Structure formats: C-alpha cells, structure tokens
Coordinates of C-alpha atoms in Angstrom, one line a residue:
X1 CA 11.8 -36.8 3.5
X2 CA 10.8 -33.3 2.8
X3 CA 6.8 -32.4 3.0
X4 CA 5.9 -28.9 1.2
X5 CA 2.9 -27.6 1.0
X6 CA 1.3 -25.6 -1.7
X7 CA -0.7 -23.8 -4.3
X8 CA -1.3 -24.3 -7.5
X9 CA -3.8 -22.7 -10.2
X10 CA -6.0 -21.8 -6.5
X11 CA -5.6 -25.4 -4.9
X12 CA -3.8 -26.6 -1.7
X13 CA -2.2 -29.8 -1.2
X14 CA 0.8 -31.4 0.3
X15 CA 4.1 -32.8 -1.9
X16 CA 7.1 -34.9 -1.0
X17 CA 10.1 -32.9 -2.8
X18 CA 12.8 -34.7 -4.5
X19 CA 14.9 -32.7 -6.2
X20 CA 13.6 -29.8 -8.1
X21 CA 9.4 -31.9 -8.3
X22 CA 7.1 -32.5 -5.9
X23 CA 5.7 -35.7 -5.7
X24 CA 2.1 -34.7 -4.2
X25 CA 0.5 -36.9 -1.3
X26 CA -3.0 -38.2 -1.1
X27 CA -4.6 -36.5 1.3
X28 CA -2.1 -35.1 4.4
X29 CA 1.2 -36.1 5.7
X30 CA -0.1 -36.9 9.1
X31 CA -0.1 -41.1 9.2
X32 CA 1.5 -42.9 6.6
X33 CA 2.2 -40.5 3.5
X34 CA 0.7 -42.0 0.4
X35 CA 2.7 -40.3 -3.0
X36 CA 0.1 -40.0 -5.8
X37 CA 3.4 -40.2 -8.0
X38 CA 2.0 -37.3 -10.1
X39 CA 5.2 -35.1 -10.3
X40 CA 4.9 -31.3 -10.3
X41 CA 8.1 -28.7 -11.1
X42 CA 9.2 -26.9 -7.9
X43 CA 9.0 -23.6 -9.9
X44 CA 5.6 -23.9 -10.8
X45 CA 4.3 -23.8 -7.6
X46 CA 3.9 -21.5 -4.6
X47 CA 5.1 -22.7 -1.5
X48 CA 2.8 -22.4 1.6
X49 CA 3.3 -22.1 5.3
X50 CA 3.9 -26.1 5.7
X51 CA 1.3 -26.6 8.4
X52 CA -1.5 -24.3 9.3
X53 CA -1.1 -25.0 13.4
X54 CA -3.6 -24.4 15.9
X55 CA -1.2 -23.0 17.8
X56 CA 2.2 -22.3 18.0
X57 CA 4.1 -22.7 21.4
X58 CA 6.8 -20.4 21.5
X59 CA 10.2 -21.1 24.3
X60 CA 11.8 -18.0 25.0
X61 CA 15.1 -17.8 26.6
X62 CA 16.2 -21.3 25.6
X63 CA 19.5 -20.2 24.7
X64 CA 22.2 -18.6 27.9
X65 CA 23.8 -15.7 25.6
X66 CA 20.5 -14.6 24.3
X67 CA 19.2 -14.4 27.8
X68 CA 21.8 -12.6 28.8
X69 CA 22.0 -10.9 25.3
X70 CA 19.0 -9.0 26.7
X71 CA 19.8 -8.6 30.1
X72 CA 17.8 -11.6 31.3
X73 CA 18.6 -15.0 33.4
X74 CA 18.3 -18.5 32.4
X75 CA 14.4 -19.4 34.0
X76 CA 14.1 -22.1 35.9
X77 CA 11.7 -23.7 34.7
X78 CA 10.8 -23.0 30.3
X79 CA 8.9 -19.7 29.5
X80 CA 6.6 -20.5 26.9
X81 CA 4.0 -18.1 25.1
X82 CA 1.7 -18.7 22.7
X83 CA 1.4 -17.5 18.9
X84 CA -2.3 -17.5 17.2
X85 CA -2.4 -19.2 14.0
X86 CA -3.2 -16.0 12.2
X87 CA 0.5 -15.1 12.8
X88 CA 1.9 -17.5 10.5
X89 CA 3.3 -16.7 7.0
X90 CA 4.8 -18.7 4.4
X91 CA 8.0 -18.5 3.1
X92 CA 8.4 -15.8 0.4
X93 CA 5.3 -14.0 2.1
X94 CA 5.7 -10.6 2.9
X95 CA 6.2 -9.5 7.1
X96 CA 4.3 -6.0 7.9
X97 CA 5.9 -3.7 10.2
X98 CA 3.5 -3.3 13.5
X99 CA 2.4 0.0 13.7
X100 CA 2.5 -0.1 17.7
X101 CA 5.9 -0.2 17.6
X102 CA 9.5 1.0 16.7
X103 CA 11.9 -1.8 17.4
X104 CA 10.9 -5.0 15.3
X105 CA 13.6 -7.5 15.4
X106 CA 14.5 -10.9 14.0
X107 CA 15.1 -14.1 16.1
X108 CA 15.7 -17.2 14.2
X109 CA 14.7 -20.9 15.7
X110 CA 14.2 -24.5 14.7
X111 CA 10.5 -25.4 14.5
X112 CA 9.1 -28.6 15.5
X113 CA 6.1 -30.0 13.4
X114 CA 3.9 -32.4 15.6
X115 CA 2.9 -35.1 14.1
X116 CA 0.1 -36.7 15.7
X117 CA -2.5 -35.6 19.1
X118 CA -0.6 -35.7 22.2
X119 CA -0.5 -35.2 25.6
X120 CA 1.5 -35.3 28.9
X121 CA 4.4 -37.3 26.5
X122 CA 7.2 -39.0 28.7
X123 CA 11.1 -37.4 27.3
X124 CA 11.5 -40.6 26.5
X125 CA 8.8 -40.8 23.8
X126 CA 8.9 -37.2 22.6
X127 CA 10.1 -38.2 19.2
X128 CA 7.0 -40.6 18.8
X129 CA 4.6 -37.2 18.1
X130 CA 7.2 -35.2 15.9
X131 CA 6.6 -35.4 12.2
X132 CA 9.5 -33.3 11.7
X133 CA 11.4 -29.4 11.5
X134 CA 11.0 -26.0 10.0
X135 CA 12.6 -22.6 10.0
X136 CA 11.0 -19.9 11.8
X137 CA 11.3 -16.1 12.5
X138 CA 10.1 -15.2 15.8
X139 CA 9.5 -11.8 15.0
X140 CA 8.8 -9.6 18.1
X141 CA 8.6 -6.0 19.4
X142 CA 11.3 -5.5 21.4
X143 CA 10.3 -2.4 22.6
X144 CA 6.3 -3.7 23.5
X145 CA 7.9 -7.3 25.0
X146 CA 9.8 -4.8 27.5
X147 CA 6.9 -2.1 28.1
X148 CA 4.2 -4.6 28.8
X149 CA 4.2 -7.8 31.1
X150 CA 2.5 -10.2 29.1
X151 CA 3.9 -10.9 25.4
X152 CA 1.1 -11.5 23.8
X153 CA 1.5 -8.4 21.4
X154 CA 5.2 -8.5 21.2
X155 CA 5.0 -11.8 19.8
X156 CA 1.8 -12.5 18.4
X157 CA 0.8 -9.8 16.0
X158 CA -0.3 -10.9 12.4
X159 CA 3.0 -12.2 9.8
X160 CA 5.1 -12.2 13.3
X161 CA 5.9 -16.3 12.5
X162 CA 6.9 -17.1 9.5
X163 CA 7.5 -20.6 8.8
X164 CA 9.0 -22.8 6.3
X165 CA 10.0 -23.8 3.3
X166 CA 8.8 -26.9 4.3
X167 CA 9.4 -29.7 6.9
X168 CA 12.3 -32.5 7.0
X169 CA 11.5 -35.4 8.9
X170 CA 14.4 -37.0 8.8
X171 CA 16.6 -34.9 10.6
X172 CA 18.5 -35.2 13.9
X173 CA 18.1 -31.7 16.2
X174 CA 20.6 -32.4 18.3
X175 CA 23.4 -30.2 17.0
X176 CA 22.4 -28.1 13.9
X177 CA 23.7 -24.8 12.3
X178 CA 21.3 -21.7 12.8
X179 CA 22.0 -19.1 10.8
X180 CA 20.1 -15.3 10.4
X181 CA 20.9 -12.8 7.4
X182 CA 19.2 -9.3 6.9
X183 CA 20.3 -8.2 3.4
X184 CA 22.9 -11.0 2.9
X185 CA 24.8 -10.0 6.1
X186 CA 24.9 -12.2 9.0
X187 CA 23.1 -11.7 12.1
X188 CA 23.2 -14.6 14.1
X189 CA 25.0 -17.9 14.1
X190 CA 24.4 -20.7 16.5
X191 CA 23.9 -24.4 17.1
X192 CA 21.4 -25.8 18.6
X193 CA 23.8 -28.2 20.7
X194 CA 23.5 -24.8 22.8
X195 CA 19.9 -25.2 23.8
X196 CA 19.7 -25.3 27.7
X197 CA 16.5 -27.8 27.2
X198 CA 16.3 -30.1 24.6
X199 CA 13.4 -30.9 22.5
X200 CA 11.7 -33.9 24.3
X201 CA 12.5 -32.3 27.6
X202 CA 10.0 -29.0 26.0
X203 CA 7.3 -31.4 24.5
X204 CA 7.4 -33.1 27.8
X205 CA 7.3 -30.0 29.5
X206 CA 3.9 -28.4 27.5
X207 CA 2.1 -31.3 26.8
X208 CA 2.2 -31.4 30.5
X209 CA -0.3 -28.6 30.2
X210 CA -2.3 -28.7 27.2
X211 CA -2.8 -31.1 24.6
X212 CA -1.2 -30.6 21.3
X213 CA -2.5 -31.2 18.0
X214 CA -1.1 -32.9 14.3
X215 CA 0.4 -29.8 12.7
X216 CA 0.9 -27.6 15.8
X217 CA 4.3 -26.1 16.5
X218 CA 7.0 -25.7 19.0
X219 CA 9.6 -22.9 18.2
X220 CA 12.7 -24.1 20.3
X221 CA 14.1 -20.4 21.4
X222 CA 17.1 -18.0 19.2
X223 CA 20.7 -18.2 19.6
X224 CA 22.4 -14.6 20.3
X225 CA 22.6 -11.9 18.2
X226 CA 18.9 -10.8 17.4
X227 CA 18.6 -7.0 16.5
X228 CA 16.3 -4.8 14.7
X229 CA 14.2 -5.0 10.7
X230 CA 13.6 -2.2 8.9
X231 CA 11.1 -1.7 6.1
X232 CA 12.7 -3.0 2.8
X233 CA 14.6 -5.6 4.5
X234 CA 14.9 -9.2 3.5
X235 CA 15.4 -11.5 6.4
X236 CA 16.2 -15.0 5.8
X237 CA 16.8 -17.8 8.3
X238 CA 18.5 -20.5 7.5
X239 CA 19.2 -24.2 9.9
X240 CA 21.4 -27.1 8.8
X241 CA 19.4 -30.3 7.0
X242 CA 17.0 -27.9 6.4
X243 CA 17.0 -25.2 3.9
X244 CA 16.1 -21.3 4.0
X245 CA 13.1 -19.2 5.0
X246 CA 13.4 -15.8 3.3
X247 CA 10.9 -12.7 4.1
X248 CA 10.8 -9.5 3.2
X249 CA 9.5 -6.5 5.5
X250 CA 6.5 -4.1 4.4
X251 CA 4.9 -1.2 5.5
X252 CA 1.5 -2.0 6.1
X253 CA -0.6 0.4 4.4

C-alpha cells in the first residue's frame, strides 16, 4: 500500500494511491487505515512531505565506501544525529542553498516511517513499529560537517531533508536499488544489501535511547558517490518499490 499525503483547494489529508487516484483515509494512517472510497486524480493534488516527524534520526556512515568515500572508518558502534522537523520538505518543494556555506552535496537514503510509539524495541520486533519507507535527501554542508564538531548545522538547516513521494508499506529493505541523479546524470548507485547495520538492528539501537513517535523517521545512511548541488540543479532520488523524490535547488533570497 502506498500512503500520500496532500493538499488540496488549502486542506491536508492522507490517501491510499492506486494507480493514478487517491483513495483518501479517514483520519491518519497510523492504526488500521480506514479508505473513505472517495477517489481523487493524482494530478489534481499536491503532494506533501508524507509525515510531518518530530524528529528525524539520521545514521551516518552506514555504508563502508562512503565512509571511506570521505576519508572516515566504519564506527563502532552507529553515529546518529538528529534533524528538526522544520528541515523537511516535500517532494517537488524547492531546497535553498545555505548561505554558511560553499559545498552543499546530495546523499540519498531509504527512510523508515514509524508507525506506532516505541521504545527500547528488541531486533526481533523492529518491524512491529514500522508503518513503512520513503526517499530522502540528506542534504549537508560538507564543508561546515568538516569545520565544526557537532553536525547540527551541516545537517539540519531548513529544506536540508526532503522526503517523499510518499510511503510504501509493503516493501522488503533488505536489498533495494538506490539511485541519485543531478540533472538526469547519475550520481550514486547502491543497494541497501550494503548496509553495515540493518534496520531493526538501528531501531533497536535508538530506541534504546529515546522514545520514538508515529510518524518519526529514521534515515538509514547513503551509499558512495555523494558530491556537490549547485543552484539550478534538480536532484532526484530514487529507491526500488518505491518511486522518485525530485528537488530543485534555490538561491534563497
């Protein structure tokens, strides 16, 4: 099943998608996903970031050649960082170029869409609080993530996580294609077979720490191959079972 959210003529809701309508739910997607069977065109609608999370929790260096890509080892144990919800965009929304910095660069990852409150969750029921995936664009200043300890600003200024176009929840993560364009020409390609911890082994791993809520999100690290936006550029992510989250990069006036 695919859940979309969107607007239409000012007001929000959720829809199931099949084929080119959207079947829109009663109420949210979060418990058992009651259709209203009203049927709305795909192309009448604009889509939305799927979830509005509290948070996102970001894994970085989940992936050996990107580590190493950037002159870094494989932790030990996960590095996470967190992304403030007012970093998240929707698909077709625009991405502003920070002006703190000079080297903004693409890294595409699965998302993972939690689907109900959780906390310390064994590996073994990880998949129990996951309503499903998304794209995302882990946009980050390379040049800040390398000048300053904390990443906070690298990784968490405003449109630096898009997400979308919406979330599959029937989907296995074990072994999908990741794919990054900028202006049709690819950037990355990876699986995420190549992950050095899996999914339920990071949800494990956070919830350990803080409790997660329904719509929160877990970006899952970027295979090799990230490099640096320009202005005018139109990134698009794309991830097997899923579909493709396209941005375009502004100047912010």
């Amino acid at each position: 099943m695919r859940i979309a959210r969107f607007s239409l003529e000012g007001n929000v809701a959720f829809g199931v998608l099949e084929r080119d309508q959207l079947d829109i739910i009663v109420g949210h997607p979060f418990g058992e996903v009651e259709r209203s069977g009203k049927l709305i065109p795909l192309a009448q609608v604009r889509l939305l970031p799927p979830v509005l999370p509290s948070k996102v929790v970001a894994v970085g260096r989940n992936y050996a050649e990107h580590a190493a890509e950037l002159g870094n080892e494989v932790p030990e144990v996960p590095v996470t960082f967190l992304k403030p919800s007012t970093a998240v965009v929707g698909p077709a929304d625009p991405v502003f170029y920070p002006g703190f910095t000079h080297d903004l660069q693409y890294e595409a990852e699965l998302a993972v869409v939690i689907g109900r409150m959780c906390r310390e969750v064994p590996v073994e029921r990880a998949a129990d609080v996951i309503l499903g995936y998304t794209c995302a664009n882990d946009l980050t200043a390379r040049d800040v993530q390398r000048g300053e300890e904390q990443w906070t600003r690298a990784k968490g200024f405003d449109t630096s996580c898009p997400l979308g176009p919406w979330i599959e929840t029937d989907l296995d993560p074990a072994d999908l294609g990741i794919q990054c364009t900028v202006n049709g020409e690819q950037r990355q390609l990876g699986r995420t077979a190549d992950m050095v911890r899996s999914i339920p082994e990071l949800i494990s791993f956070i919830t350990e720490a803080m409790t997660l809520l329904p719509g929160d999100v877990i970006l899952t690290g970027t295979p090799a191959g990230v490099g640096p936006l320009n202005v005018g550029d139109e990134v698009a992510v794309t991830i097997e079972g899923i579909g493709t989250l396209s941005n375009k990069v502004f100047k912010r006036d």
